[in-house]
Amino acid sequence: MNVDDIVRARVAEAKRKAEQRKRRREELAERRKYGLQARHAAKMRRWNKDQR
């Protein structure tokens, strides 16, 4: 292995890790969105129950 191969391997690993972090952030954002919607729906159910 020469220096170019080592650099190429490190760059590939860095790209792989960056992509993995990006996917993880997207998954968390989706879960967060679902959680916010669920909490809002529960709040509205409680609010409607109290209004009766």
Tab-separated table of C-alpha atoms in Angstrom:
chain	number	residue	atom	x	y	z
A	1	MET	CA	0.000	0.000	0.000
A	2	ASN	CA	1.267	3.407	-0.836
A	3	VAL	CA	0.245	6.804	0.507
A	4	ASP	CA	-2.381	7.334	-2.197
A	5	ASP	CA	-4.114	4.080	-1.254
A	6	ILE	CA	-4.147	5.032	2.419
A	7	VAL	CA	-5.554	8.483	1.662
A	8	ARG	CA	-8.169	6.987	-0.662
A	9	ALA	CA	-9.220	4.530	2.052
A	10	ARG	CA	-9.497	7.289	4.668
A	11	VAL	CA	-11.568	9.472	2.341
A	12	ALA	CA	-13.898	6.567	1.575
A	13	GLU	CA	-14.308	5.827	5.294
A	14	ALA	CA	-15.027	9.501	6.048
A	15	LYS	CA	-17.692	9.599	3.321
A	16	ARG	CA	-19.269	6.406	4.632
A	17	LYS	CA	-19.416	7.807	8.173
A	18	ALA	CA	-20.861	11.121	6.952
A	19	GLU	CA	-23.573	9.290	5.022
A	20	GLN	CA	-24.343	7.165	8.072
A	21	ARG	CA	-24.686	10.302	10.239
A	22	LYS	CA	-26.949	11.893	7.627
A	23	ARG	CA	-29.241	8.830	7.544
A	24	ARG	CA	-29.372	8.776	11.346
A	25	ARG	CA	-30.352	12.477	11.478
A	26	GLU	CA	-33.083	11.855	8.902
A	27	GLU	CA	-34.441	8.914	10.894
A	28	LEU	CA	-34.472	10.938	14.097
A	29	ALA	CA	-36.205	13.848	12.350
A	30	GLU	CA	-38.927	11.498	11.104
A	31	ARG	CA	-39.443	10.032	14.572
A	32	ARG	CA	-39.488	13.510	16.102
A	33	LYS	CA	-42.118	14.614	13.579
A	34	TYR	CA	-44.293	11.605	14.421
A	35	GLY	CA	-43.886	12.258	18.152
A	36	LEU	CA	-44.868	15.905	17.815
A	37	GLN	CA	-47.953	14.954	15.821
A	38	ALA	CA	-48.935	12.333	18.390
A	39	ARG	CA	-48.495	14.764	21.299
A	40	HIS	CA	-50.517	17.434	19.499
A	41	ALA	CA	-53.325	14.955	18.779
A	42	ALA	CA	-53.384	13.895	22.438
A	43	LYS	CA	-53.490	17.533	23.518
A	44	MET	CA	-56.421	18.214	21.194
A	45	ARG	CA	-58.273	15.148	22.522
A	46	ARG	CA	-57.799	16.386	26.094
A	47	TRP	CA	-58.781	19.919	25.118
A	48	ASN	CA	-61.960	18.708	23.375
A	49	LYS	CA	-62.833	16.521	26.367
A	50	ASP	CA	-62.462	19.484	28.726
A	51	GLN	CA	-64.631	21.711	26.523
A	52	ARG	CA	-67.691	19.485	26.895
